[in-house]
Amino acid sequence: IRREAGTNLPVHVGELRDPKVGEKDRDVWWATLSARMGLKIANRLTEHMLIDVAEPISTWAWLKGAEYPAASLTEAWKLLLASHAHDSIDGCSLTKVAEDILGRLIDVQSMSEGMLEDACRSLVHSALLPTRARNNPPEPHLVIFNLDARPRGGLCQMEVDIPGATPVKSVR
């Protein structure tokens, strides 16, 4: 390019998103990367809840006999994707637009939490069926789900109140 243009190429030193850059050089909306960071954080948390939590555990529950929440997942995806429009998620829109996006993200989070709860309840129910057949009523159980993408080890410390259960200092 230099061979063809010679010394006529413009040279810019510094950040192109700098507000001091002249109008003719500003092809990037310099303020959008950090605009409405709360919205961007809410979006990432919502994506995580739907993609990394609700869908996989719903699939796991389906593999164990639960009904697959296809309609709920489809609706959640539509709401999430509606929040990713060109002038929406980048934060350069009106406050009303940002509030509408946040409302959709909150709806997707609620739907994802509902699917998670349904899937966990179904998995626990199917896991405890053999126990219920032997014991009426069943013994108290503590079920912990690893929602990580990899196996985990180690200790998990918590306080749990199981009505009617004998107090225990620690469980491994």
Coordinates of N, CA, C and O in Angstrom, one line a residue:
I1 N 0.8 -1.2 0.0 CA 0.0 0.0 0.0 C 0.9 1.2 0.0 O 0.6 2.2 -0.7
R2 N 1.9 1.2 0.8 CA 2.8 2.4 0.9 C 3.5 2.7 -0.5 O 3.7 3.8 -0.8
R3 N 3.8 1.6 -1.2 CA 4.5 1.8 -2.5 C 3.5 2.5 -3.4 O 3.9 3.4 -4.1
E4 N 2.2 2.1 -3.4 CA 1.3 2.8 -4.3 C 0.9 4.2 -3.8 O 0.7 5.1 -4.6
A5 N 0.7 4.4 -2.5 CA 0.2 5.7 -2.0 C 1.4 6.6 -1.8 O 1.1 7.9 -1.6
G6 N 2.5 6.1 -1.6 CA 3.7 7.0 -1.4 C 3.6 7.6 0.0 O 3.2 6.9 1.0
T7 N 3.8 8.9 0.1 CA 3.8 9.5 1.4 C 2.5 10.2 1.7 O 2.3 11.0 2.7
N8 N 1.5 9.9 0.9 CA 0.2 10.6 1.1 C -0.8 9.9 2.1 O -1.9 10.3 2.2
L9 N -0.3 8.8 2.7 CA -1.1 8.1 3.7 C -1.2 8.9 5.0 O -0.2 9.4 5.5
P10 N -2.4 9.1 5.5 CA -2.6 9.8 6.8 C -2.0 8.9 7.9 O -2.1 7.7 7.9
V11 N -1.4 9.5 8.9 CA -0.9 8.7 10.1 C -1.6 9.2 11.3 O -1.8 10.4 11.5
H12 N -2.1 8.2 12.1 CA -2.8 8.6 13.3 C -2.0 7.9 14.5 O -1.7 6.7 14.4
V13 N -1.8 8.7 15.5 CA -1.1 8.2 16.6 C -2.0 8.3 17.8 O -2.7 9.3 18.0
G14 N -2.2 7.2 18.5 CA -3.1 7.2 19.7 C -4.4 6.3 19.4 O -4.5 5.6 18.4
E15 N -5.3 6.3 20.4 CA -6.5 5.5 20.4 C -7.5 6.1 19.5 O -7.9 7.3 19.6
L16 N -8.1 5.3 18.6 CA -9.1 5.8 17.6 C -10.4 6.1 18.4 O -11.3 6.8 17.8
R17 N -10.6 5.6 19.6 CA -11.8 5.9 20.3 C -11.7 7.1 21.2 O -12.5 7.4 22.0
D18 N -10.6 7.8 21.1 CA -10.3 9.0 21.8 C -11.3 10.1 21.4 O -11.4 10.4 20.2
P19 N -12.0 10.7 22.4 CA -13.0 11.7 22.0 C -12.4 13.0 21.3 O -13.0 13.7 20.7
K20 N -11.0 13.1 21.5 CA -10.4 14.2 20.8 C -10.0 14.0 19.4 O -9.6 14.9 18.7
V21 N -10.2 12.8 18.9 CA -10.0 12.5 17.5 C -11.0 13.2 16.7 O -12.1 13.3 17.0
G22 N -10.5 13.8 15.6 CA -11.4 14.6 14.7 C -12.6 13.7 14.2 O -12.5 12.5 14.0
E23 N -13.7 14.4 13.9 CA -14.9 13.7 13.4 C -14.6 12.8 12.2 O -15.1 11.7 12.1
K24 N -13.8 13.3 11.2 CA -13.5 12.5 10.0 C -12.8 11.2 10.4 O -12.8 10.2 9.6
D25 N -12.0 11.2 11.5 CA -11.3 9.9 11.9 C -12.0 9.0 12.8 O -11.6 8.0 13.1
R26 N -13.2 9.5 13.3 CA -13.9 8.7 14.3 C -15.0 7.8 13.6 O -16.1 8.1 13.5
D27 N -14.5 6.6 13.3 CA -15.5 5.6 12.7 C -16.0 4.7 13.8 O -16.8 3.8 13.5
V28 N -15.5 4.8 15.0 CA -16.0 3.9 16.1 C -16.7 4.8 17.1 O -16.2 5.9 17.4
W29 N -17.8 4.3 17.6 CA -18.4 5.0 18.8 C -17.6 4.7 20.0 O -17.7 3.7 20.6
W30 N -16.7 5.6 20.3 CA -15.7 5.5 21.3 C -16.3 5.2 22.7 O -15.6 4.5 23.5
A31 N -17.5 5.6 23.0 CA -18.0 5.4 24.4 C -18.8 4.2 24.6 O -19.1 3.8 25.7
T32 N -19.0 3.4 23.6 CA -19.9 2.2 23.7 C -19.3 1.0 24.4 O -20.0 0.2 24.9
L33 N -18.0 0.9 24.4 CA -17.4 -0.2 25.0 C -17.6 -0.2 26.5 O -17.7 -1.3 27.2
S34 N -17.7 0.9 27.1 CA -17.9 1.0 28.6 C -19.2 1.6 29.0 O -19.5 1.8 30.1
A35 N -20.1 1.8 28.0 CA -21.4 2.4 28.3 C -22.3 1.3 28.8 O -22.3 0.2 28.4
R36 N -23.0 1.7 29.8 CA -24.0 0.8 30.4 C -23.4 -0.6 30.8 O -24.0 -1.6 30.4
M37 N -22.4 -0.6 31.5 CA -21.7 -1.8 31.9 C -22.6 -2.7 32.7 O -22.5 -4.0 32.6
G38 N -23.5 -2.2 33.5 CA -24.5 -3.0 34.2 C -25.3 -3.9 33.3 O -25.6 -5.1 33.6
L39 N -25.7 -3.3 32.1 CA -26.4 -4.1 31.1 C -25.6 -5.2 30.5 O -26.1 -6.3 30.4
K40 N -24.3 -4.9 30.2 CA -23.5 -5.9 29.7 C -23.2 -7.0 30.7 O -23.1 -8.2 30.3
I41 N -23.0 -6.7 31.9 CA -22.8 -7.7 33.0 C -24.1 -8.6 33.1 O -24.0 -9.8 33.2
A42 N -25.2 -7.9 33.2 CA -26.5 -8.6 33.3 C -26.7 -9.6 32.1 O -27.1 -10.7 32.2
N43 N -26.3 -9.1 30.9 CA -26.4 -9.9 29.7 C -25.5 -11.2 29.8 O -26.0 -12.3 29.6
R44 N -24.3 -11.0 30.3 CA -23.4 -12.2 30.4 C -23.9 -13.2 31.5 O -23.8 -14.4 31.2
L45 N -24.4 -12.7 32.6 CA -24.9 -13.6 33.6 C -26.1 -14.3 33.1 O -26.3 -15.5 33.4
T46 N -27.0 -13.6 32.3 CA -28.2 -14.2 31.7 C -27.8 -15.3 30.7 O -28.3 -16.4 30.7
E47 N -26.8 -15.0 29.9 CA -26.3 -16.0 28.9 C -25.8 -17.2 29.6 O -26.1 -18.3 29.3
H48 N -25.0 -17.0 30.7 CA -24.5 -18.1 31.5 C -25.6 -19.0 32.1 O -25.6 -20.2 32.0
M49 N -26.6 -18.3 32.6 CA -27.7 -19.1 33.3 C -28.5 -19.9 32.3 O -28.8 -21.0 32.5
L50 N -28.7 -19.4 31.1 CA -29.4 -20.1 30.0 C -28.6 -21.2 29.4 O -28.9 -22.3 29.3
I51 N -27.4 -20.8 28.9 CA -26.5 -21.7 28.1 C -25.8 -22.7 29.0 O -25.7 -23.9 28.6
D52 N -25.3 -22.3 30.1 CA -24.4 -23.2 30.9 C -25.1 -23.9 32.0 O -24.5 -24.8 32.6
V53 N -26.3 -23.5 32.3 CA -27.0 -24.1 33.5 C -28.4 -24.7 33.1 O -28.6 -25.9 33.1
A54 N -29.3 -23.8 32.6 CA -30.7 -24.3 32.4 C -30.7 -25.3 31.2 O -31.4 -26.4 31.4
E55 N -30.1 -25.1 30.1 CA -30.2 -26.0 29.0 C -29.5 -27.4 29.3 O -30.1 -28.4 29.2
P56 N -28.3 -27.4 29.9 CA -27.6 -28.7 30.1 C -28.4 -29.5 31.2 O -28.6 -30.7 31.0
I57 N -28.8 -28.9 32.3 CA -29.5 -29.6 33.3 C -30.9 -30.1 32.9 O -31.3 -31.2 33.2
S58 N -31.5 -29.3 32.0 CA -32.8 -29.7 31.4 C -32.6 -30.9 30.5 O -33.4 -31.8 30.5
T59 N -31.5 -30.9 29.8 CA -31.2 -32.1 28.9 C -30.9 -33.3 29.8 O -31.4 -34.4 29.5
W60 N -30.2 -33.1 30.9 CA -29.9 -34.2 31.8 C -31.2 -34.8 32.3 O -31.4 -36.0 32.4
A61 N -32.1 -33.9 32.8 CA -33.3 -34.4 33.3 C -34.1 -35.1 32.3 O -34.8 -36.1 32.5
W62 N -34.1 -34.6 31.0 CA -34.8 -35.2 29.9 C -34.3 -36.6 29.7 O -35.0 -37.6 29.4
L63 N -33.0 -36.8 29.7 CA -32.4 -38.1 29.6 C -32.8 -39.1 30.6 O -32.7 -40.3 30.5
K64 N -33.2 -38.5 31.8 CA -33.6 -39.4 32.9 C -35.2 -39.5 33.0 O -35.7 -40.0 33.9
G65 N -35.8 -39.0 31.9 CA -37.3 -39.2 31.8 C -38.2 -38.0 32.0 O -39.4 -38.1 31.8
A66 N -37.6 -36.8 32.3 CA -38.4 -35.6 32.4 C -38.9 -35.1 31.1 O -38.2 -35.4 30.0
E67 N -39.9 -34.3 31.0 CA -40.3 -33.6 29.8 C -39.3 -32.5 29.5 O -38.9 -31.8 30.3
Y68 N -38.9 -32.5 28.2 CA -37.9 -31.4 27.8 C -38.7 -30.1 27.6 O -39.7 -30.0 27.0
P69 N -38.1 -29.0 28.2 CA -38.9 -27.7 28.2 C -38.6 -26.9 26.9 O -38.1 -25.8 26.9
A70 N -38.9 -27.5 25.8 CA -38.6 -26.9 24.5 C -39.3 -25.6 24.3 O -38.6 -24.6 23.9
A71 N -40.5 -25.4 24.7 CA -41.2 -24.2 24.5 C -40.6 -23.1 25.4 O -40.4 -21.9 24.9
S72 N -40.3 -23.4 26.6 CA -39.7 -22.4 27.5 C -38.3 -22.0 27.0 O -37.9 -20.8 27.1
L73 N -37.5 -23.0 26.6 CA -36.2 -22.7 26.1 C -36.2 -21.8 24.8 O -35.5 -20.8 24.7
T74 N -37.2 -22.1 23.9 CA -37.3 -21.3 22.7 C -37.7 -19.9 23.1 O -37.1 -18.9 22.5
E75 N -38.6 -19.7 24.0 CA -39.1 -18.4 24.4 C -37.9 -17.6 25.1 O -37.7 -16.4 24.8
A76 N -37.1 -18.3 25.9 CA -36.0 -17.7 26.6 C -35.0 -17.2 25.6 O -34.4 -16.1 25.6
W77 N -34.7 -18.1 24.6 CA -33.7 -17.7 23.5 C -34.2 -16.5 22.7 O -33.4 -15.6 22.4
K78 N -35.5 -16.5 22.4 CA -36.0 -15.4 21.6 C -35.9 -14.1 22.4 O -35.5 -13.0 21.8
L79 N -36.2 -14.1 23.7 CA -36.0 -12.9 24.5 C -34.5 -12.5 24.6 O -34.2 -11.3 24.6
L80 N -33.7 -13.5 24.8 CA -32.2 -13.1 24.9 C -31.7 -12.5 23.6 O -31.0 -11.5 23.6
L81 N -32.0 -13.1 22.5 CA -31.6 -12.6 21.2 C -32.2 -11.3 20.9 O -31.5 -10.4 20.2
A82 N -33.4 -11.0 21.3 CA -34.0 -9.7 21.1 C -33.3 -8.6 21.9 O -33.4 -7.4 21.6
S83 N -32.5 -9.0 22.9 CA -31.7 -8.0 23.6 C -30.3 -7.7 23.0 O -29.6 -6.9 23.5
H84 N -30.0 -8.4 21.9 CA -28.7 -8.3 21.3 C -28.7 -7.5 20.0 O -27.8 -7.5 19.2
A85 N -29.8 -6.7 19.8 CA -29.9 -6.0 18.5 C -28.7 -4.9 18.4 O -28.2 -4.5 19.5
H86 N -28.5 -4.5 17.2 CA -27.3 -3.7 16.9 C -27.2 -2.5 17.9 O -26.1 -2.3 18.4
D87 N -28.2 -1.7 18.0 CA -28.0 -0.5 18.9 C -28.6 -0.7 20.3 O -28.9 0.3 21.0
S88 N -28.7 -1.9 20.7 CA -29.2 -2.2 22.1 C -28.1 -2.6 23.0 O -27.8 -1.8 24.0
I89 N -27.5 -3.7 22.8 CA -26.5 -4.2 23.8 C -25.3 -3.4 23.9 O -24.6 -3.4 24.9
D90 N -24.9 -2.6 22.8 CA -23.7 -1.8 22.9 C -23.9 -0.6 23.9 O -22.9 0.0 24.2
G91 N -25.1 -0.3 24.3 CA -25.3 0.7 25.3 C -25.4 2.2 24.8 O -25.3 3.1 25.6
C92 N -25.5 2.4 23.5 CA -25.5 3.7 22.9 C -27.0 4.2 22.7 O -27.2 5.2 22.1
S93 N -28.0 3.4 23.2 CA -29.4 3.8 23.0 C -29.9 4.6 24.1 O -29.2 4.9 25.1
L94 N -31.2 5.0 24.0 CA -31.9 5.7 25.0 C -32.0 4.9 26.3 O -32.0 3.6 26.3
T95 N -32.2 5.5 27.4 CA -32.3 4.8 28.7 C -33.5 3.9 28.7 O -33.5 2.8 29.2
K96 N -34.6 4.3 28.0 CA -35.8 3.4 27.9 C -35.5 2.1 27.2 O -35.9 1.1 27.6
V97 N -34.6 2.2 26.2 CA -34.2 0.9 25.5 C -33.4 0.1 26.4 O -33.7 -1.1 26.5
A98 N -32.5 0.7 27.2 CA -31.7 -0.1 28.1 C -32.6 -0.7 29.2 O -32.4 -1.9 29.6
E99 N -33.6 0.0 29.6 CA -34.5 -0.6 30.6 C -35.3 -1.7 30.1 O -35.6 -2.7 30.8
D100 N -35.7 -1.6 28.8 CA -36.5 -2.7 28.2 C -35.6 -4.0 28.0 O -36.0 -5.1 28.3
I101 N -34.3 -3.7 27.7 CA -33.4 -4.9 27.5 C -33.2 -5.5 28.9 O -33.3 -6.8 29.0
L102 N -33.0 -4.7 29.9 CA -32.8 -5.3 31.3 C -34.0 -6.1 31.7 O -33.9 -7.1 32.3
G103 N -35.2 -5.6 31.4 CA -36.5 -6.3 31.7 C -36.5 -7.7 31.0 O -36.9 -8.7 31.6
R104 N -36.1 -7.7 29.7 CA -36.0 -9.0 29.0 C -35.0 -9.9 29.6 O -35.2 -11.1 29.8
L105 N -33.8 -9.4 30.0 CA -32.8 -10.2 30.6 C -33.3 -10.8 31.9 O -33.0 -12.0 32.2
I106 N -34.0 -10.0 32.7 CA -34.6 -10.5 34.0 C -35.6 -11.6 33.7 O -35.6 -12.6 34.4
D107 N -36.4 -11.4 32.7 CA -37.4 -12.5 32.3 C -36.6 -13.8 31.9 O -37.0 -14.9 32.3
V108 N -35.6 -13.7 31.2 CA -34.8 -14.9 30.8 C -34.2 -15.5 32.0 O -34.2 -16.7 32.1
Q109 N -33.6 -14.7 32.9 CA -33.1 -15.3 34.1 C -34.1 -16.0 34.9 O -33.9 -17.1 35.4
S110 N -35.3 -15.4 35.0 CA -36.4 -16.1 35.8 C -36.8 -17.4 35.1 O -37.0 -18.4 35.8
M111 N -36.9 -17.4 33.8 CA -37.3 -18.6 33.1 C -36.2 -19.6 33.3 O -36.5 -20.8 33.5
S112 N -35.0 -19.2 33.2 CA -33.8 -20.2 33.4 C -33.9 -20.8 34.8 O -33.6 -22.0 34.9
E113 N -34.1 -20.0 35.8 CA -34.2 -20.5 37.1 C -35.3 -21.4 37.3 O -35.2 -22.4 38.0
G114 N -36.4 -21.1 36.7 CA -37.6 -22.1 36.7 C -37.3 -23.4 36.1 O -37.6 -24.5 36.6
M115 N -36.6 -23.4 34.9 CA -36.2 -24.6 34.3 C -35.2 -25.4 35.1 O -35.3 -26.6 35.2
L116 N -34.3 -24.7 35.7 CA -33.3 -25.3 36.6 C -34.0 -26.0 37.8 O -33.7 -27.1 38.1
E117 N -34.9 -25.3 38.4 CA -35.6 -25.9 39.5 C -36.4 -27.1 39.1 O -36.4 -28.1 39.8
D118 N -37.1 -27.0 38.0 CA -37.9 -28.1 37.5 C -37.0 -29.3 37.2 O -37.3 -30.5 37.6
A119 N -35.9 -29.1 36.6 CA -35.0 -30.2 36.2 C -34.4 -30.8 37.5 O -34.3 -32.0 37.6
C120 N -34.0 -30.0 38.4 CA -33.4 -30.5 39.7 C -34.4 -31.3 40.4 O -34.1 -32.4 40.9
R121 N -35.6 -30.8 40.5 CA -36.7 -31.6 41.2 C -36.9 -32.9 40.5 O -37.1 -33.9 41.2
S122 N -37.0 -32.9 39.2 CA -37.2 -34.2 38.5 C -36.0 -35.2 38.7 O -36.2 -36.4 38.9
L123 N -34.8 -34.6 38.7 CA -33.6 -35.5 38.9 C -33.6 -36.1 40.3 O -33.3 -37.3 40.5
V124 N -33.9 -35.3 41.3 CA -34.0 -35.8 42.7 C -35.1 -36.8 42.8 O -34.9 -37.8 43.4
H125 N -36.3 -36.5 42.2 CA -37.4 -37.4 42.3 C -37.0 -38.8 41.7 O -37.3 -39.8 42.3
S126 N -36.4 -38.8 40.5 CA -36.0 -40.1 39.9 C -34.9 -40.8 40.7 O -34.9 -42.0 40.8
A127 N -34.0 -40.0 41.3 CA -32.9 -40.6 42.1 C -33.5 -41.3 43.4 O -32.9 -42.2 43.9
L128 N -34.5 -40.7 43.9 CA -35.1 -41.2 45.2 C -36.2 -42.2 45.1 O -36.7 -42.7 46.0
L129 N -36.6 -42.5 43.8 CA -37.6 -43.5 43.6 C -37.4 -44.9 44.3 O -38.2 -45.4 45.0
P130 N -36.1 -45.4 44.2 CA -35.9 -46.7 44.9 C -36.0 -46.6 46.4 O -36.5 -47.5 47.0
T131 N -35.5 -45.4 46.9 CA -35.6 -45.2 48.4 C -37.1 -45.1 48.8 O -37.4 -45.7 49.9
R132 N -37.9 -44.5 48.0 CA -39.3 -44.3 48.4 C -40.0 -45.7 48.4 O -40.9 -45.9 49.2
A133 N -39.6 -46.6 47.5 CA -40.2 -47.9 47.5 C -39.9 -48.7 48.8 O -40.7 -49.5 49.2
R134 N -38.7 -48.5 49.3 CA -38.3 -49.2 50.5 C -38.8 -48.5 51.8 O -39.1 -49.2 52.7
N135 N -38.8 -47.3 51.8 CA -39.1 -46.5 53.1 C -40.3 -45.6 52.8 O -40.4 -44.9 51.9
N136 N -41.3 -45.7 53.7 CA -42.4 -44.9 53.6 C -42.6 -44.2 55.0 O -43.0 -44.8 55.9
P137 N -42.3 -42.9 55.2 CA -41.8 -42.0 54.2 C -40.3 -42.1 54.0 O -39.6 -42.8 54.8
P138 N -39.7 -41.6 53.0 CA -38.3 -41.7 52.7 C -37.4 -41.0 53.7 O -37.8 -40.1 54.4
E139 N -36.2 -41.5 53.8 CA -35.2 -40.8 54.7 C -34.9 -39.5 54.1 O -34.9 -39.3 52.9
P140 N -34.5 -38.5 55.0 CA -34.0 -37.2 54.5 C -32.8 -37.4 53.6 O -31.9 -38.2 53.9
H141 N -32.7 -36.6 52.5 CA -31.5 -36.7 51.7 C -31.0 -35.3 51.4 O -31.8 -34.3 51.4
L142 N -29.8 -35.2 51.2 CA -29.2 -33.9 50.8 C -28.5 -34.2 49.4 O -27.7 -35.0 49.3
V143 N -29.0 -33.5 48.4 CA -28.5 -33.7 47.0 C -27.8 -32.4 46.6 O -28.4 -31.3 46.7
I144 N -26.6 -32.5 46.1 CA -25.8 -31.4 45.7 C -25.5 -31.6 44.2 O -25.0 -32.7 43.8
F145 N -25.8 -30.6 43.4 CA -25.6 -30.7 41.9 C -24.3 -30.0 41.6 O -24.2 -28.8 42.0
N146 N -23.5 -30.6 40.8 CA -22.3 -29.9 40.3 C -22.7 -29.3 38.9 O -22.8 -30.1 38.0
L147 N -22.8 -28.0 38.8 CA -23.2 -27.4 37.5 C -22.0 -27.0 36.7 O -22.2 -26.3 35.7
D148 N -20.8 -27.3 37.2 CA -19.6 -27.0 36.5 C -19.5 -28.0 35.3 O -20.1 -29.1 35.3
A149 N -18.7 -27.6 34.3 CA -18.5 -28.4 33.1 C -17.5 -29.5 33.4 O -17.3 -30.4 32.5
R150 N -16.9 -29.5 34.5 CA -15.9 -30.5 34.8 C -16.2 -31.1 36.2 O -16.8 -30.5 37.0
P151 N -15.6 -32.3 36.5 CA -15.8 -32.9 37.8 C -15.1 -32.1 38.9 O -14.1 -31.4 38.6
R152 N -15.7 -32.1 40.0 CA -15.1 -31.3 41.1 C -14.9 -32.2 42.3 O -15.6 -33.2 42.5
G153 N -14.0 -31.9 43.2 CA -13.8 -32.6 44.4 C -13.6 -31.6 45.5 O -13.8 -30.5 45.3
G154 N -13.4 -32.2 46.7 CA -13.2 -31.3 47.8 C -14.3 -31.2 48.7 O -15.3 -32.0 48.6
L155 N -14.3 -30.3 49.7 CA -15.3 -30.2 50.7 C -16.3 -29.1 50.3 O -15.9 -28.1 49.7
C156 N -17.5 -29.3 50.7 CA -18.6 -28.3 50.6 C -19.1 -28.0 52.0 O -19.6 -29.0 52.6
Q157 N -19.0 -26.8 52.5 CA -19.4 -26.5 53.9 C -20.7 -25.7 53.8 O -20.8 -24.7 53.1
M158 N -21.7 -26.2 54.6 CA -23.0 -25.5 54.6 C -23.8 -25.9 55.9 O -23.4 -26.9 56.5
E159 N -24.7 -25.1 56.2 CA -25.7 -25.4 57.2 C -27.0 -25.8 56.6 O -27.5 -25.1 55.7
V160 N -27.5 -26.9 57.0 CA -28.8 -27.4 56.4 C -29.7 -27.8 57.5 O -29.3 -28.5 58.4
D161 N -30.9 -27.4 57.4 CA -31.9 -27.7 58.4 C -32.9 -28.8 57.8 O -33.6 -28.5 56.8
I162 N -32.8 -30.0 58.3 CA -33.7 -31.1 57.8 C -34.6 -31.4 58.9 O -34.2 -32.0 59.9
P163 N -35.9 -31.0 58.8 CA -36.8 -31.3 59.9 C -36.9 -32.7 60.4 O -36.9 -33.6 59.5
G164 N -36.7 -33.0 61.6 CA -36.8 -34.3 62.2 C -35.6 -35.1 62.1 O -35.5 -36.3 62.5
A165 N -34.5 -34.6 61.5 CA -33.3 -35.3 61.3 C -32.4 -35.2 62.6 O -32.5 -34.2 63.3
T166 N -31.6 -36.2 62.8 CA -30.6 -36.1 63.9 C -29.5 -35.2 63.6 O -28.9 -35.3 62.5
P167 N -29.1 -34.3 64.5 CA -28.0 -33.4 64.2 C -26.7 -34.1 63.9 O -26.4 -35.1 64.5
V168 N -26.0 -33.7 62.9 CA -24.7 -34.3 62.4 C -23.7 -33.2 62.4 O -24.0 -32.1 61.9
K169 N -22.5 -33.5 62.8 CA -21.4 -32.4 62.8 C -20.9 -32.3 61.4 O -20.7 -31.2 60.9
S170 N -20.5 -33.4 60.7 CA -20.0 -33.3 59.3 C -20.4 -34.5 58.5 O -20.6 -35.6 59.1
V171 N -20.4 -34.3 57.2 CA -20.8 -35.4 56.3 C -19.8 -35.3 55.2 O -19.4 -34.3 54.7
R172 N -19.3 -36.5 54.8 CA -18.4 -36.6 53.6 C -19.0 -37.3 52.5 O -19.7 -38.3 52.7

